[in-house]
Coordinates of C-alpha atoms in Angstrom, one line a residue:
M1 CA -91.6 -9.9 114.9
D2 CA -94.1 -10.5 117.9
D3 CA -93.8 -13.3 120.4
K4 CA -96.3 -15.7 118.6
E5 CA -94.1 -15.2 115.4
K6 CA -91.0 -15.9 117.3
E7 CA -92.4 -19.1 118.7
K8 CA -93.5 -20.2 115.3
E9 CA -90.1 -19.6 113.9
K10 CA -88.4 -21.5 116.7
V11 CA -90.7 -24.5 115.9
K12 CA -89.7 -24.4 112.2
E13 CA -86.1 -24.2 113.0
K14 CA -86.4 -27.2 115.5
H15 CA -88.1 -29.1 112.7
A16 CA -86.0 -27.8 109.8
D17 CA -85.9 -31.1 108.2
G18 CA -89.3 -30.5 107.0
I19 CA -91.0 -33.7 108.2
D20 CA -93.1 -32.4 110.8
V21 CA -96.7 -30.6 110.4
V22 CA -96.9 -27.5 112.2
E23 CA -100.3 -25.9 112.7
E24 CA -102.0 -23.3 114.8
E25 CA -105.1 -24.0 117.0
E26 CA -107.1 -21.8 119.3
D27 CA -107.8 -22.8 122.9
E28 CA -111.2 -22.3 124.6
E29 CA -110.3 -18.6 125.3
G30 CA -109.5 -17.9 121.7
N31 CA -105.7 -17.7 122.2
K32 CA -103.7 -19.3 119.3
R33 CA -100.9 -21.8 120.1
I34 CA -98.4 -23.8 118.0
V35 CA -99.1 -27.5 117.6
V36 CA -96.6 -30.0 116.2
L37 CA -98.7 -32.8 114.7
G38 CA -95.8 -35.1 114.1
P39 CA -94.0 -36.3 111.0
Q40 CA -95.4 -36.7 107.5
V41 CA -94.4 -40.2 106.3
P42 CA -95.2 -42.3 103.2
L43 CA -98.5 -44.3 103.6
K44 CA -96.4 -47.4 102.8
E45 CA -94.4 -46.9 105.9
Q46 CA -97.6 -46.1 108.0
L47 CA -99.1 -49.4 107.0
E48 CA -96.0 -51.2 107.9
L49 CA -96.0 -49.7 111.4
D50 CA -97.5 -52.0 114.2
K51 CA -98.4 -54.5 111.5
D52 CA -98.3 -57.3 114.1
D53 CA -100.9 -55.5 116.2
E54 CA -104.2 -57.2 114.8
S55 CA -106.5 -54.6 116.3
L56 CA -104.5 -51.7 115.1
R57 CA -104.3 -53.2 111.6
R58 CA -108.1 -53.5 111.4
W59 CA -108.5 -50.1 112.6
K60 CA -106.3 -48.8 109.8
Q61 CA -107.9 -51.0 107.2
Q62 CA -111.4 -49.5 108.2
L63 CA -110.0 -46.0 108.1
L64 CA -108.2 -46.3 104.8
G65 CA -110.4 -48.6 103.0
Q66 CA -109.0 -51.0 100.3
V67 CA -105.8 -49.4 99.7
D68 CA -104.0 -50.7 96.7
T69 CA -100.4 -51.2 97.8
E70 CA -99.1 -51.1 94.3
Q71 CA -100.2 -47.5 94.1
L72 CA -98.2 -46.5 97.1
G73 CA -95.1 -44.4 96.6
E74 CA -91.9 -43.9 98.8
T75 CA -92.8 -40.2 99.3
A76 CA -95.4 -38.6 101.7
E77 CA -96.9 -36.4 99.0
P78 CA -100.1 -37.8 97.3
E79 CA -100.5 -37.6 93.4
V80 CA -103.6 -37.1 91.6
K81 CA -103.8 -37.5 87.7
V82 CA -107.0 -36.3 86.2
L83 CA -107.5 -38.5 83.1
N84 CA -110.5 -37.1 81.2
L85 CA -113.7 -35.0 81.3
T86 CA -116.9 -36.4 79.9
I87 CA -119.7 -34.2 78.7
L88 CA -123.2 -35.9 79.1
S89 CA -126.4 -34.6 77.5
P90 CA -129.7 -36.5 77.4
G91 CA -130.3 -38.2 74.1
R92 CA -126.6 -37.5 72.9
S93 CA -123.5 -39.7 72.8
D94 CA -121.1 -39.0 75.6
L95 CA -118.2 -36.7 74.6
V96 CA -115.0 -37.9 76.2
L97 CA -112.2 -35.3 76.4
P98 CA -108.7 -36.4 77.4
I99 CA -106.8 -34.0 79.5
P100 CA -105.1 -31.9 78.5
F101 CA -107.8 -30.9 76.0
Q102 CA -107.1 -31.0 72.3
A103 CA -108.4 -27.8 70.6
D104 CA -110.1 -27.8 67.3
D105 CA -108.8 -25.6 64.3
K106 CA -110.8 -22.6 65.7
G107 CA -109.2 -23.2 69.2
Y108 CA -112.1 -24.7 70.9
A109 CA -111.9 -27.7 73.2
F110 CA -115.7 -28.5 72.7
A111 CA -119.0 -26.8 71.7
L112 CA -122.4 -27.0 73.3
K113 CA -126.0 -26.1 72.2
D114 CA -127.7 -23.3 73.9
G115 CA -130.4 -24.0 76.2
S116 CA -129.4 -27.7 76.6
P117 CA -129.0 -29.9 79.6
Y118 CA -125.7 -31.2 80.3
S119 CA -123.3 -32.5 83.0
F120 CA -119.6 -33.1 83.5
R121 CA -118.0 -36.4 84.6
F122 CA -114.3 -36.6 85.7
S123 CA -112.1 -39.6 86.0
F124 CA -109.0 -39.5 88.1
I125 CA -106.3 -41.7 89.7
V126 CA -104.8 -41.2 93.2
S127 CA -101.5 -42.7 94.0
N128 CA -98.7 -42.4 96.7
N129 CA -100.7 -41.4 99.6
I130 CA -104.2 -40.3 100.8
V131 CA -105.4 -37.0 99.3
S132 CA -107.5 -34.9 101.7
G133 CA -110.2 -32.4 100.7
L134 CA -109.8 -32.6 96.9
K135 CA -111.8 -30.0 95.2
Y136 CA -112.0 -28.4 91.7
T137 CA -113.0 -24.9 90.4
N138 CA -114.1 -24.0 87.0
T139 CA -114.1 -20.4 86.3
V140 CA -115.8 -19.2 83.1
W141 CA -115.5 -15.7 81.1
K142 CA -117.4 -14.3 78.2
T143 CA -115.8 -11.2 76.5
G144 CA -113.7 -10.7 79.7
V145 CA -116.6 -10.8 82.1
K146 CA -116.7 -13.6 84.7
V147 CA -120.0 -15.4 84.3
E148 CA -119.6 -18.5 86.3
N149 CA -117.3 -19.6 89.2
Q150 CA -118.2 -23.2 90.1
K151 CA -116.5 -24.8 93.2
M152 CA -117.1 -28.3 94.1
M153 CA -115.7 -30.4 97.0
L154 CA -114.9 -34.0 95.8
G155 CA -113.8 -35.4 99.0
T156 CA -110.9 -37.5 100.5
F157 CA -109.4 -40.4 98.6
S158 CA -107.0 -43.3 99.2
P159 CA -104.7 -44.7 96.5
Q160 CA -105.9 -47.3 94.1
L161 CA -105.4 -48.7 90.6
E162 CA -108.9 -48.2 89.6
P163 CA -109.8 -44.5 88.6
Y164 CA -112.3 -42.6 90.8
V165 CA -115.4 -41.2 88.9
Y166 CA -117.2 -38.1 89.8
E167 CA -120.4 -36.8 88.0
G168 CA -121.7 -33.4 88.7
E169 CA -125.2 -32.3 88.8
E170 CA -127.1 -31.5 85.5
E171 CA -127.3 -28.0 84.5
N172 CA -128.5 -26.1 81.4
T173 CA -126.5 -23.9 79.1
P174 CA -127.6 -20.2 78.8
A175 CA -130.2 -19.7 76.1
G176 CA -130.6 -17.0 73.4
I177 CA -128.6 -15.0 70.9
F178 CA -126.5 -13.3 73.6
A179 CA -125.6 -16.4 75.1
R180 CA -124.0 -17.9 72.2
G181 CA -120.4 -17.4 71.3
S182 CA -116.9 -17.9 72.7
Y183 CA -116.1 -18.5 76.3
S184 CA -112.8 -18.8 78.1
A185 CA -112.3 -20.9 81.3
K186 CA -109.8 -22.1 83.7
L187 CA -110.1 -25.6 85.5
K188 CA -108.2 -26.2 88.7
F189 CA -107.8 -29.3 91.1
V190 CA -106.5 -28.6 94.4
D191 CA -106.4 -30.3 97.9
D192 CA -106.7 -29.0 101.6
D193 CA -103.1 -28.2 101.7
G194 CA -103.4 -26.0 98.6
K195 CA -101.4 -28.4 96.4
C196 CA -102.6 -28.0 92.8
Y197 CA -102.7 -31.2 90.6
L198 CA -104.2 -29.5 87.6
E199 CA -104.5 -26.1 86.2
M200 CA -105.7 -25.7 82.7
S201 CA -107.0 -22.8 80.6
Y202 CA -109.3 -23.7 77.7
Y203 CA -111.9 -22.2 75.3
F204 CA -115.3 -23.5 74.4
E205 CA -118.3 -22.3 72.3
I206 CA -122.0 -22.2 72.7
R207 CA -123.9 -22.6 69.4
K208 CA -127.5 -22.4 68.1
E209 CA -127.3 -26.1 67.2
W210 CA -125.1 -29.1 68.3
P211 CA -121.9 -29.4 66.2
A212 CA -122.2 -31.3 63.0
G213 CA -121.1 -34.9 63.2
T214 CA -122.3 -35.4 66.7
Q215 CA -125.1 -37.5 67.7

């Protein structure tokens, strides 16, 4: 173990209660040093601190936005619950899929028409604390070959009762006979700290026509 690792271990031992954030940063000469950022505390406690200081209270309000105190928990860890995924396609009714997806009798969560425009819309709720750098990845395979690896940064969100809504850009499903068939996919929502809020595998199908019974 080198000197830097020993230093890091000492910091960890000193803060063994797990409430301090330990990070490494580089100085101007490129040398890494250990930085203790301070304790992670529930957002509810943060809002209570210095509540009699009017200027500080206004600054926190501006920083955090309209935080719904009913959504604040007693722990420092944020919570994100992804409620549903909506598939939108021009001229068709929105297809709302609760999460986790409910597969049909063939095992597919949904079906799309080849060569058609579509977009995804997610709804999610944030509670307990601020979630920083929330992003999702959606990886798609066809016959075992990765055909898509979509990564999208959603942003940083404070707790509130009303769901947040994110709508992706419009895309087109692949067209042609070779594009049709069964696809497998994995959807993940994670934050800057690597905490995973949703990891879900599913199957979908691309067909020559839209499924019967949909508008």
